[in-house]
XYZ file of C-alpha atoms in Angstrom:
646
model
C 11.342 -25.168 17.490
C 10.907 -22.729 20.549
C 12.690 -25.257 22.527
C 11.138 -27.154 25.389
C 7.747 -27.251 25.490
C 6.378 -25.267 22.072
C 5.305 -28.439 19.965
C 3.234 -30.395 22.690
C 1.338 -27.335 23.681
C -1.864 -26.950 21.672
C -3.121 -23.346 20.722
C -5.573 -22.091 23.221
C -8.858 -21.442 21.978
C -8.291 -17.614 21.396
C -10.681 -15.183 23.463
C -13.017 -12.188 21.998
C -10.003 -9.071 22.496
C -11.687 -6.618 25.109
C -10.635 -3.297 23.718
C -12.901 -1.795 26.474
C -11.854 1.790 25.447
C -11.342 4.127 22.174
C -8.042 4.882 24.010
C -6.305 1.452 22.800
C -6.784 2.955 19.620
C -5.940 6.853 20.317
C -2.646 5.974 21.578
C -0.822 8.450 19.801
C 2.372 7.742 21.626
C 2.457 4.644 20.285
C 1.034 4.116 16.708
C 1.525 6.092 13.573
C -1.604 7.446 11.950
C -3.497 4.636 10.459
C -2.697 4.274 6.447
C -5.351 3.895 3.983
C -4.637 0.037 2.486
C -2.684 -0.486 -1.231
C -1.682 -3.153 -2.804
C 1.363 -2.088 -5.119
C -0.083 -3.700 -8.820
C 2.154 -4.349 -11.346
C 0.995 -6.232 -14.907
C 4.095 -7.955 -16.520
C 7.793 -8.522 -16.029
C 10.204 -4.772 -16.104
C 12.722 -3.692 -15.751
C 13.755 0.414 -14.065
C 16.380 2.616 -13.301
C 16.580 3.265 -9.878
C 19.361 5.939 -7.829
C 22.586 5.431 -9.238
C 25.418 4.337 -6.422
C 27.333 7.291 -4.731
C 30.601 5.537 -5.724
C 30.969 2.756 -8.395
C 31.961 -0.827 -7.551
C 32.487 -4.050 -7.820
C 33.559 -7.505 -6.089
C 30.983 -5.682 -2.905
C 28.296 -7.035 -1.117
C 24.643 -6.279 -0.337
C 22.855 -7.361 2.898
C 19.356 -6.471 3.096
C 18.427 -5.166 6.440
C 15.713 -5.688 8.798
C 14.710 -1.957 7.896
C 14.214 -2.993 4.394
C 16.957 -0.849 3.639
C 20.074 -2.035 1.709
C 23.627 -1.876 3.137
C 26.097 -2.272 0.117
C 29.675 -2.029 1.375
C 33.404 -2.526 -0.239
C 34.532 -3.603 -3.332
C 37.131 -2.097 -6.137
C 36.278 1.156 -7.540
C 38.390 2.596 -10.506
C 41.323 0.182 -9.541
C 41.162 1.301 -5.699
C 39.776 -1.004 -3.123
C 36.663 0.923 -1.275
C 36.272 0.994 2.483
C 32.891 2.892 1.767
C 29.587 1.355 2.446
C 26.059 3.090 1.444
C 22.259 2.648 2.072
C 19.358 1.892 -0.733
C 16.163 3.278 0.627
C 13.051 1.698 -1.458
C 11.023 4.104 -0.612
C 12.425 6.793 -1.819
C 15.029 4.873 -4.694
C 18.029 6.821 -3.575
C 21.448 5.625 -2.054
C 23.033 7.384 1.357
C 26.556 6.979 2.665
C 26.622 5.494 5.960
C 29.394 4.725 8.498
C 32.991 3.581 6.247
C 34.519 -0.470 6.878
C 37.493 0.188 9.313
C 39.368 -1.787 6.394
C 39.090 -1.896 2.712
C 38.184 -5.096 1.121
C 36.822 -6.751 -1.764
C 35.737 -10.169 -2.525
C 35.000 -10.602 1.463
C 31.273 -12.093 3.129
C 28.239 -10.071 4.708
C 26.256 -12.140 6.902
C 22.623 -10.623 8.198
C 22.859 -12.054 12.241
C 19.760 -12.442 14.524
C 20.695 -9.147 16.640
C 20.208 -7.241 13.392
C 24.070 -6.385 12.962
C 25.994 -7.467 9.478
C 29.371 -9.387 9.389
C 31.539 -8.735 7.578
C 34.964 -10.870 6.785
C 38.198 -11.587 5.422
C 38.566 -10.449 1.914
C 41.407 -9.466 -0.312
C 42.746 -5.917 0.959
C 46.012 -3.683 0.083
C 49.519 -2.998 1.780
C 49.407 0.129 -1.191
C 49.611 0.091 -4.418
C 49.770 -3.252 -6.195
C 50.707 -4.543 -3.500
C 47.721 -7.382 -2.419
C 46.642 -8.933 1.122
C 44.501 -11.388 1.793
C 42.862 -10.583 5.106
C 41.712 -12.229 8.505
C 40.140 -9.114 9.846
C 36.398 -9.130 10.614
C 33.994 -6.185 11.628
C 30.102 -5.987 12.316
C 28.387 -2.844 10.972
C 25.253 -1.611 13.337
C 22.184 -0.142 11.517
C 21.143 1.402 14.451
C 24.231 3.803 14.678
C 25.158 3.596 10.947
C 29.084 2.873 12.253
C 31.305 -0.280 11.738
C 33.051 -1.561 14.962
C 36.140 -4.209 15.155
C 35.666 -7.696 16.206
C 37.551 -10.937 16.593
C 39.846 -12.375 13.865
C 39.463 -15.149 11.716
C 42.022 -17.897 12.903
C 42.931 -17.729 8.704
C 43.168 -15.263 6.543
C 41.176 -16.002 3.413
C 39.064 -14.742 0.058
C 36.595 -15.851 -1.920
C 35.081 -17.858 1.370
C 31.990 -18.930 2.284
C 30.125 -17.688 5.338
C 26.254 -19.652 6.462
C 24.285 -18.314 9.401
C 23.574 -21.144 11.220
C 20.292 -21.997 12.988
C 21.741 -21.880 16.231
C 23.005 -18.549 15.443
C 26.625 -18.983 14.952
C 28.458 -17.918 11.390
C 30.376 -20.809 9.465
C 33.035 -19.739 7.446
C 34.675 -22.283 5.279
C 37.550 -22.542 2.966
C 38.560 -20.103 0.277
C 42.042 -19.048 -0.692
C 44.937 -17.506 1.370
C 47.963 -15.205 -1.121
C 51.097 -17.185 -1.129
C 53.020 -14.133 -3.029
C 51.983 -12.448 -6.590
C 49.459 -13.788 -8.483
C 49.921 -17.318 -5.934
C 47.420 -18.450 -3.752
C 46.955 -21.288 -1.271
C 43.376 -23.075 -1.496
C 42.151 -23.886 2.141
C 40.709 -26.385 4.150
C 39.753 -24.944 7.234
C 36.239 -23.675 8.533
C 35.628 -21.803 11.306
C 32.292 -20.719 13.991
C 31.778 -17.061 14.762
C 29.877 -16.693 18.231
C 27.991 -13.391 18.095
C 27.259 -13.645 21.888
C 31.328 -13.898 22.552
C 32.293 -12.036 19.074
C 34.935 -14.741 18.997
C 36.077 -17.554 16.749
C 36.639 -21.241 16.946
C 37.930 -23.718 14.973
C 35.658 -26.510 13.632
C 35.770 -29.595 11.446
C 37.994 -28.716 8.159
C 36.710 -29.329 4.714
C 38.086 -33.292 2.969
C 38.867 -30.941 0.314
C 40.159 -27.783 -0.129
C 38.350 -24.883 -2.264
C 37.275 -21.945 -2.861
C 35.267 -19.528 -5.648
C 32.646 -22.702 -4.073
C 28.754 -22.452 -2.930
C 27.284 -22.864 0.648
C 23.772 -23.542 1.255
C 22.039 -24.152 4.245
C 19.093 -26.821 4.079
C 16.191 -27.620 5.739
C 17.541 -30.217 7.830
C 20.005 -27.636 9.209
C 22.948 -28.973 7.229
C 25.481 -26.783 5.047
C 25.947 -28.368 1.559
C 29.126 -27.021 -0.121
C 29.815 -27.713 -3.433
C 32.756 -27.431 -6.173
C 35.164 -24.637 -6.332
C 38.651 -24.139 -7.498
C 41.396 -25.841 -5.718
C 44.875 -24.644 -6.547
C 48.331 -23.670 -5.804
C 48.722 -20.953 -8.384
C 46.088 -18.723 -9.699
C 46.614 -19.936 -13.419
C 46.660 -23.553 -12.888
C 43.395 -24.113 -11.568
C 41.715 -27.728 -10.573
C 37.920 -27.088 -10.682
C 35.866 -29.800 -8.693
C 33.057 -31.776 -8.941
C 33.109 -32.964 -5.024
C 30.331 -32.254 -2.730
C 30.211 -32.143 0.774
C 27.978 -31.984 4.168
C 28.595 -30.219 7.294
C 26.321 -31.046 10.553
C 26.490 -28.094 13.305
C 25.650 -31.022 15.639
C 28.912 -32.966 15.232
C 30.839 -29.571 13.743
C 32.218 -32.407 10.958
C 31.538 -33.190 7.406
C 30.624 -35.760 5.398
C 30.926 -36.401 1.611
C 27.926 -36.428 -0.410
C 26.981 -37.159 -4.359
C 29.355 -35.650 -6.113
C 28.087 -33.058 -8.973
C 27.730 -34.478 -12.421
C 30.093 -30.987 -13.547
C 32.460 -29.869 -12.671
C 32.162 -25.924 -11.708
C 33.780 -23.077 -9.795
C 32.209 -19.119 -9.452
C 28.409 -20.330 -9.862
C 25.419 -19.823 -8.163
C 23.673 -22.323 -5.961
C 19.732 -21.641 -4.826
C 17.532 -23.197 -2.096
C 14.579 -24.057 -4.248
C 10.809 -23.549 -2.171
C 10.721 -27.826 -2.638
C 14.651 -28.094 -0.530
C 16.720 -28.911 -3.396
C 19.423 -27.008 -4.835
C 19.899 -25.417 -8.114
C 23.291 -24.834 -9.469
C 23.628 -22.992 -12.541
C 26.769 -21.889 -15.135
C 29.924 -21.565 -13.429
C 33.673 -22.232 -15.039
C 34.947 -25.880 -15.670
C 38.473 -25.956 -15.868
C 38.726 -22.742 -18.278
C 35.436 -23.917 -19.788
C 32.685 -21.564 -19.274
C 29.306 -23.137 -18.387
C 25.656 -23.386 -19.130
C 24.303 -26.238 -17.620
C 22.326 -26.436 -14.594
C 21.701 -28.887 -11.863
C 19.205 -30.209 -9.029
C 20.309 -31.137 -5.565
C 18.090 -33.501 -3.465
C 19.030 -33.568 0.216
C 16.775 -36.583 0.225
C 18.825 -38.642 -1.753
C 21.760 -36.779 -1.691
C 21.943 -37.480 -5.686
C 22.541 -34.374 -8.154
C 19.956 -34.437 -11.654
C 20.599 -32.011 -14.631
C 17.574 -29.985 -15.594
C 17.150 -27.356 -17.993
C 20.563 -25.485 -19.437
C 20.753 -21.486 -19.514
C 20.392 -19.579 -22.494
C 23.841 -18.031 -22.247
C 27.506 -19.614 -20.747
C 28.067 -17.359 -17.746
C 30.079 -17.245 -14.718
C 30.119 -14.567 -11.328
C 26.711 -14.036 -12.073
C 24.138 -14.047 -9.610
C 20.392 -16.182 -8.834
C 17.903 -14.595 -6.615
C 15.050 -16.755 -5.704
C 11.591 -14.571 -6.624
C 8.533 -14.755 -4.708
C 6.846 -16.608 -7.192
C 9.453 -19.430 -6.641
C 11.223 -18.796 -10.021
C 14.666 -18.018 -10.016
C 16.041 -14.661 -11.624
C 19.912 -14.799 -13.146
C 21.570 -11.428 -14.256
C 25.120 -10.808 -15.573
C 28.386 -12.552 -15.091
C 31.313 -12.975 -17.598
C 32.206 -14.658 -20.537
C 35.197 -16.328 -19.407
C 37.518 -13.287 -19.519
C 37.019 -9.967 -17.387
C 37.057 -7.759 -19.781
C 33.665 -9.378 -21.800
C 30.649 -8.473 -19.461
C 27.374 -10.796 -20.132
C 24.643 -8.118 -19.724
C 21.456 -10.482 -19.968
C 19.134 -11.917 -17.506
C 16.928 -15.401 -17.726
C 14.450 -16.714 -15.620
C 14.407 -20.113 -14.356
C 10.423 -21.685 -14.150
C 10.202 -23.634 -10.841
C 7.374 -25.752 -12.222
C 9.099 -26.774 -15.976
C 12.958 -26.823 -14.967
C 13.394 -24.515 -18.286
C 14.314 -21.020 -18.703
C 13.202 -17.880 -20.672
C 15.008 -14.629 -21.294
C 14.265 -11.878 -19.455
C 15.464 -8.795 -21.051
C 19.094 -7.240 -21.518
C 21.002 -5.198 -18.328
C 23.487 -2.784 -17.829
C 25.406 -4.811 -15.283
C 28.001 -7.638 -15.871
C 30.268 -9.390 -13.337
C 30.583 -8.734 -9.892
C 27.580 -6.505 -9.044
C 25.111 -7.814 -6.284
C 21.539 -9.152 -6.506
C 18.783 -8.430 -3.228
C 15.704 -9.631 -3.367
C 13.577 -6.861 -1.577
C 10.724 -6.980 1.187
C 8.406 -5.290 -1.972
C 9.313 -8.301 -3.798
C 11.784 -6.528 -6.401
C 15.549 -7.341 -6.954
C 18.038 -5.022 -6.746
C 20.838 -5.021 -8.733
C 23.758 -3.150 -7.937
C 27.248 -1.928 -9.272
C 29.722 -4.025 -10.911
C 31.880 -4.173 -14.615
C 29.288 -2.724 -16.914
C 30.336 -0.305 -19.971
C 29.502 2.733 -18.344
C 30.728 3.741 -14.970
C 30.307 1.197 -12.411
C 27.270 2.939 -10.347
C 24.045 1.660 -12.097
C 21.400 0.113 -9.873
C 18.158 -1.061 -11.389
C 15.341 -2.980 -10.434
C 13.511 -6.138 -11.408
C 9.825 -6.428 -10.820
C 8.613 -9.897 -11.444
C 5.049 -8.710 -12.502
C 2.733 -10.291 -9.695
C -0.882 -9.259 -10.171
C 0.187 -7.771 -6.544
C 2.995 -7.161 -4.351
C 1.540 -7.638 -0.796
C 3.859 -7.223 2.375
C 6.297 -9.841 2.731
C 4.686 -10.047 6.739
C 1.477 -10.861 5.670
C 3.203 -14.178 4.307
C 2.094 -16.877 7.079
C 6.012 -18.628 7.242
C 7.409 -14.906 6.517
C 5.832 -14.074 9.408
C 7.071 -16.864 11.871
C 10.678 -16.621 10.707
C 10.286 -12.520 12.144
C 8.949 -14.225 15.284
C 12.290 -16.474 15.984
C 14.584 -13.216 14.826
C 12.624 -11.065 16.781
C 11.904 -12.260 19.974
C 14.682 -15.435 20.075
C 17.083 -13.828 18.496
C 18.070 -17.038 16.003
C 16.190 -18.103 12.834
C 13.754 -21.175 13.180
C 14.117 -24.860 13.011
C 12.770 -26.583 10.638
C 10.309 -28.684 12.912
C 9.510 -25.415 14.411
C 9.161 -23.277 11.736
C 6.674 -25.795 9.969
C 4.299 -26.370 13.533
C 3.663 -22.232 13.961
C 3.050 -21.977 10.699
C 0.871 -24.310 10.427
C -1.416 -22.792 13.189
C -2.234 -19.646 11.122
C -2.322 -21.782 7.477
C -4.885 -24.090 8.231
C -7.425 -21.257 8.535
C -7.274 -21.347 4.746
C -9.205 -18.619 3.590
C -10.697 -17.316 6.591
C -9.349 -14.032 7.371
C -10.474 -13.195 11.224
C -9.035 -16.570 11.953
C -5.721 -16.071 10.480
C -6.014 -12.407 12.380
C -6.648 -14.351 15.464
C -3.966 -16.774 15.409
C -1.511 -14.451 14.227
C -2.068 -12.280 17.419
C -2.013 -15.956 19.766
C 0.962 -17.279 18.209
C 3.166 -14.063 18.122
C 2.540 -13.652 21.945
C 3.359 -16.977 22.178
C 7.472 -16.012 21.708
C 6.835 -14.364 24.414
C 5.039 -16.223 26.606
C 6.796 -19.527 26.041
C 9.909 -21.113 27.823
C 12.834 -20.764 25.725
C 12.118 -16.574 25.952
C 11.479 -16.619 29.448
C 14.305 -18.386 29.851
C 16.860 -16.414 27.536
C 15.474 -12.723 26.920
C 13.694 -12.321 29.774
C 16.124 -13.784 32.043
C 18.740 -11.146 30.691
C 16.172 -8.326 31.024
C 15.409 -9.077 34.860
C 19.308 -8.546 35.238
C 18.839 -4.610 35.140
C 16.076 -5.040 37.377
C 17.533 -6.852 39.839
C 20.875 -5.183 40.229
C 20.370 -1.603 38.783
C 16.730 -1.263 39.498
C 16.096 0.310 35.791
C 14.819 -1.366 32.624
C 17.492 -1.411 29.729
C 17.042 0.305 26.649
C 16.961 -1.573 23.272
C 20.814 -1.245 22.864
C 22.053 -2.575 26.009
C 19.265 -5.350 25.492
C 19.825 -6.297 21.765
C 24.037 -6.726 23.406
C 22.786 -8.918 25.544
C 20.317 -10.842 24.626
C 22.686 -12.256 21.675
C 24.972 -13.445 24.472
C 21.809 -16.011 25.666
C 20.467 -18.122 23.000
C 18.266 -21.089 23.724
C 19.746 -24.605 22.363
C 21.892 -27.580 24.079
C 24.312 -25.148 25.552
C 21.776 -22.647 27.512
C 23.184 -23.112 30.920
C 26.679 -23.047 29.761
C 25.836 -19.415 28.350
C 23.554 -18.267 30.972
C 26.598 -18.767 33.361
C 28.992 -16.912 30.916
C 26.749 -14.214 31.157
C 25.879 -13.864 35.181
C 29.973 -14.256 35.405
C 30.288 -11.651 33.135
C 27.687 -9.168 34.466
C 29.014 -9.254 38.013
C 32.828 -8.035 36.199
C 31.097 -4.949 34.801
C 32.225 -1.472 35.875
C 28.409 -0.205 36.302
C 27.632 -3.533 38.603
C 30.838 -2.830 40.656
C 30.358 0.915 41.207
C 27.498 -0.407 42.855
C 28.383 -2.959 44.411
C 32.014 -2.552 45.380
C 34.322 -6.099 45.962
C 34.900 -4.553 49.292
C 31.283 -4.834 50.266
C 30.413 -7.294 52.960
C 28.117 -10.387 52.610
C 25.240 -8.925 54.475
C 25.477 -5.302 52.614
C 25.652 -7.049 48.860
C 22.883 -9.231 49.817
C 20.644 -6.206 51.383
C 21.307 -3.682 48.391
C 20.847 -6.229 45.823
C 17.330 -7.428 47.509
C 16.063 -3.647 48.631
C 16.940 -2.843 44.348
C 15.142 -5.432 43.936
C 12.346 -4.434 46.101
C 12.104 -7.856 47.667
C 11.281 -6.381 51.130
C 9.141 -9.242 52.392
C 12.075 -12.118 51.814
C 13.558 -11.939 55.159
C 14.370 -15.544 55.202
C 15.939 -15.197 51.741
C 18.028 -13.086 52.912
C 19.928 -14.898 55.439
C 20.275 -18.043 53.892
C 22.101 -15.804 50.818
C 24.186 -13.989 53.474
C 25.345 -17.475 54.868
C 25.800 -19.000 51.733
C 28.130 -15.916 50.639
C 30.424 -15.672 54.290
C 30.640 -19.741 54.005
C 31.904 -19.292 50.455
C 29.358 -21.557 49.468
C 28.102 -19.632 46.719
C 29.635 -16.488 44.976
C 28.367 -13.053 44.472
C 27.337 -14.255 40.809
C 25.392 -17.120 42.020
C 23.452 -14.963 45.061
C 22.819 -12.547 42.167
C 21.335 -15.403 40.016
C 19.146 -16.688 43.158
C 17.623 -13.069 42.927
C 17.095 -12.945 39.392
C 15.316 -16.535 39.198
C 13.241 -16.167 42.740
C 9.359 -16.020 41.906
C 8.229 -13.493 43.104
C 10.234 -10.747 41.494
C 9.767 -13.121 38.135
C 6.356 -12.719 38.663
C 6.034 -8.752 39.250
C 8.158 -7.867 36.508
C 6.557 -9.777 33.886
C 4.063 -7.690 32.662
C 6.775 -4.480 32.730
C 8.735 -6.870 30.574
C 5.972 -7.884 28.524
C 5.363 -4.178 27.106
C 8.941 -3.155 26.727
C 9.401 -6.297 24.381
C 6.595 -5.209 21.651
C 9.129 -2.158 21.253
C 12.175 -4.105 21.611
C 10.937 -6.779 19.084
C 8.177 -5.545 17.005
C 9.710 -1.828 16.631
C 13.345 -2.470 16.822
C 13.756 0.482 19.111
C 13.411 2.481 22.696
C 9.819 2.992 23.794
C 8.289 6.246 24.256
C 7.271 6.911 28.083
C 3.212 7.475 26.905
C 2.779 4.777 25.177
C 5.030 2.103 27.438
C 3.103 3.510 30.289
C -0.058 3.710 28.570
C 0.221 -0.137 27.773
C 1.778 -0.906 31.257
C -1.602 0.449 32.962
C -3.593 -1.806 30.507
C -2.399 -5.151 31.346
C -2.281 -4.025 34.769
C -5.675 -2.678 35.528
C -7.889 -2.067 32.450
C -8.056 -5.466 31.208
C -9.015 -8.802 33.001
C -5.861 -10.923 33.736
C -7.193 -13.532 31.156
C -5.082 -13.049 28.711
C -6.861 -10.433 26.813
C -5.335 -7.400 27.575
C -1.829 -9.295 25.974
C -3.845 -9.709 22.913
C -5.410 -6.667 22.828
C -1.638 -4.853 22.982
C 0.108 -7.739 20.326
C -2.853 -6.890 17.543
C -2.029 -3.167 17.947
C 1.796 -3.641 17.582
C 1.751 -6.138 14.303
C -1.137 -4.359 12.971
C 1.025 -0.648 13.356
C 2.097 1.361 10.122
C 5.135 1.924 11.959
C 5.426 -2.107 12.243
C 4.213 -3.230 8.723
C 6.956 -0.693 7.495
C 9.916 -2.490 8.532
C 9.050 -5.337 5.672
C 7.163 -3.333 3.031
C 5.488 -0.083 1.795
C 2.363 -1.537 1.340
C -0.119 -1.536 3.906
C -2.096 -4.177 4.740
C -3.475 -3.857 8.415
C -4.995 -1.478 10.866
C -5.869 -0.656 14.520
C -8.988 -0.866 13.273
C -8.373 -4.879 13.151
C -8.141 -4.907 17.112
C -11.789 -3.734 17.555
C -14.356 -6.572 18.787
């Protein structure tokens, strides 16, 4: 949940919004023209052609972006391992290059984090030619400059890994296999946490068996189930496993749970809408597979349920929106023999149906879109390696994923705290808006009260808005969304808060921009003066000597005075509302404001609206309900300005 107080504090009973003026509305500076509303229709299952890929591939990955916008990077091309990446645009159905990998890989992770970045890592690379590296190397790509930059190192190299975003934002990596020498490898053990605020890694509790070519799912209860795999000393003597395990982020260990009734290595496992897992195909020991199975976190027991059509392995499941599953491709056992079919899974029988042939076999990548289509993209097929289509599961409509009442929440925790939701949390803000049923002003209502709420609430005051009133306080600016999005990912709420809040003040006060300004060579009662007059705490006279003691007695340091700033009242107080506005950019928008329309909403709160709450309201409902807003999940329209009137 929004930690601390979120689920003892009852929804206020919302207020009429006082849009007291046509200018809420007319705020060109802000909003996009308002859209006519569509609803995409669609009357059965299809399949299309969409832009081909600039460069064929396979072995890559896809990471759908907050943008709605595809980022497809690496693989093997043509027998040449790609450090390219490239952009899918929906809209348009046409792929872009964007910023190259620093190193090329194949068979390596992408993992979406909170801050809107993509991490990549490991992989098998090249020394040259035929000449094969596994690789330890890790780098996070940044749709917001289109480049790749260089972060910290796995502690192991390895391939064919797994990597789970956590709920408290960290990455777990676990096992895969390490190259002993040609055609050798070494199955591994070891897992590992990547820390986006420190871009660091740490060790963690290893595996009680080694694999790889495994699954990784994150459940409702927070726990990572992993699941069979390959474990072997040599890539053509293979032990495929049946063994099962648990890891808990609270303990960092793992526990061994029911153990899967087969047997199965390079399969797909799915978090079903009901929290179990479905497993399907795979390789057994050289045996290719068909069978399917159920996972219940309740009882921690595996149950077989419908078998595929076709024996497949390295294919992929994408959960639909109608809670069926959708399976394309793989291989018959031998890379040369490409399965080009698709099935669908039925959530409610446990059976499955055909779903038409495809031009893509093994290796390509399946993303479910924010339209509600699946992408599939690249891999061994018998023409050239760059066919992308599309699968549309033929819903009577395709509404905007944010119109979806636990779609919508999940934005709310990645948006404003920067870490996806707990369960407990996730379920009591949804809940608000869902038990309006069918009434539609009340869902608009509580959709406006509980998305302020992220902001209003503890664990943001005391994470993004404690980072934001750093600028404030010691370089008397506001930061823009790229200094903010750094570091706010650096101050996540959970046990360790105050650990990271110190990590950060420590930190802040090393920085070449804080020190140009405030020189080490500057005596107690200068720091303490600049850093209150930037500030603009002229009235805190007392304040000021007891800092100015504190510092020349070396009972506090220049971190902690700076702290005592930040946290005093009254500048918490009189920078809230600046804060307020520049967040609807920073979290709604994903970008910088524009000077009219952050000063346009600035004057609202603070003199054209009551200080009841309404003018907050007022200025949420025109953000959410924003073309410009709605775009960043969808291309279908929903919502106006028009919403926001009384």
């Amino acid at each position: 949940m929004i930690y601390t107080r979120t689920r003892r504090r009852p929804i206020k009973r919302l207020l009429d919004l006082a849009l007291v003026s046509a200018g809420l509305l007319a705020c060109a500076a802000l909003l996009p023209e308002r859209a006519g509303l569509s609803i995409a229709q669609a009357t059965a299952p299809s399949w299309s052609y969409t832009g081909f890929l600039n460069t064929p591939r396979n072995g890559h990955t896809a990471t759908l972006l907050p943008n709605g916008k595809v980022l497809v990077a690496g693989g093997n091309g043509d027998g040449t391992f790609l450090n390219s990446a490239e952009l899918y645009d929906p809209a348009t159905g046409t792929w872009s290059y964007t910023g190259s990998l620093n190193t090329a890989r194949r068979y390596h992770t992408a993992t979406l984090l909170p801050n809107g970045k993509v991490l990549v890592t490991g992989g098998l690379g090249t020394n040259g030619a035929h000449s094969y590296l596994t690789l330890n190397t890790a780098e996070l790509y940044d749709p917001a400059t289109g480049t790749w930059s260089v972060t910290g190192n796995l502690n192991r190299s390895r391939q064919f890994q797994t990597a789970t975003l956590l709920p408290n934002s960290k990455v777990l990596v676990a096992g895969g296999f390490d190259t002993k020498g040609i055609n050798s490898y070494l199955t591994l053990n070891t897992a590992e946490l990547y820390d986006p605020a420190t871009g660091t890694w740490s060790g963690t509790g290893s595996l009680n068996v080694a694999r790889g070519l495994h699954t990784a799912t994150l459940l409702p209860n927070g726990k990572v189930l992993v699941a069979g795999g390959n474990n072997t000393n040599g890539i053509n003597s293979p032990l495929t496993l049946n063994s099962a395990e648990l890891y808990d982020p609270a303990t960092g260990r793992w526990s061994a749970t029911g153990s899967l009734n087969v047997a199965r290595s390079s399969y797909t496992a799915t978090l079903l809408p009901n929290g179990t897992v479905l497993v399907t195909g795979g390789n057994g020991n050289g045996d290719l597979l068909n069978g399917a199975e159920l996972y219940d976190p309740a009882t921690e027991t595996w149950d077989g349920t419908g078998n595929l059509n076709t024996s497949r392995d390295f294919h992929t499941a994408t959960l639909l929106q109608n809670s069926n599953v959708l399976v394309v491709g793989g291989f018959r056992g031998d890379y040369d023999f490409g399965i080009y079919s698709a099935e669908l899974y039925d959530f409610a029988t446990g059976t499955w149906t055909n779903a038409d042939n495809v031009d893509n076999g093994g290796e390509h990548t399946a993303t479910l879109l924010l339209n509600g289509q699946v992408l599939i993209a690249g891999g061994f097929n018998d023409g050239s390696g760059n066919s992308a289509i599309l699968y549309n599961s033929g819903n009577s409509s395709v509404p905007n994923p944010i119109d979806d009442s636990q779609f919508f929440i999940r934005q709310q925790y990645l948006d404003f705290l920067n870490r996806e939701p707990d369960q407990g949390g996730s379920d009591y803000w949804t809940s608000q808006i869902t038990e309006c049923g069918t009434n539609q002003q009340c869902i608009h209502d509580r959709r406006i009260a509980v998305s302020a709420a992220f902001f209003i609430e503890q664990e943001f005051q005391d994470t993004g808005y404690f980072v934001y009133r750093f600028y404030k306080a010691s370089l008397g600016r506001q930061p823009n969304y790229a200094e903010f999005t750094s570091d706010r990912s650096k101050v996540i709420g959970g046990d360790d808060l105050e650990t990271r809040k110190q990590a950060f003040v420590a930190e802040w006060t090393q920085r070449p921009g804080f020190l140009q300004q405030y020189p080490l060579s500057m005596s107690a009662e200068d720091f303490v003066n600049k850093l209150f007059d930037t500030a603009q705490l002229m009235s805190s006279t007392t304040e000021r000597k007891q800092e100015m003691d504190a510092l020349n007695d070396n009972i506090k340091t220049r971190s902690q005075v700076l702290r005592d700033v930040v946290e005093m009242q009254e500048f918490e107080t009189r920078e809230y509302n600046g804060a307020f506005v520049r967040m609807q950019y920073f979290g709604y928008l994903r970008r910088d404001p524009d000077t009219g329309g952050e000063s346009f909403w600035l004057d609202v709160l603070n003199n054209r609206l009551p200080q009841d709450g309404s003018g907050y309201r007022s200025m949420v409902c025109a953000f959410i309900t924003s073309t410009e807003y709605q775009l960043r999940f969808g291309t279908v329209i929903t919502r106006s300005n028009q919403d926001c009137t009384p």
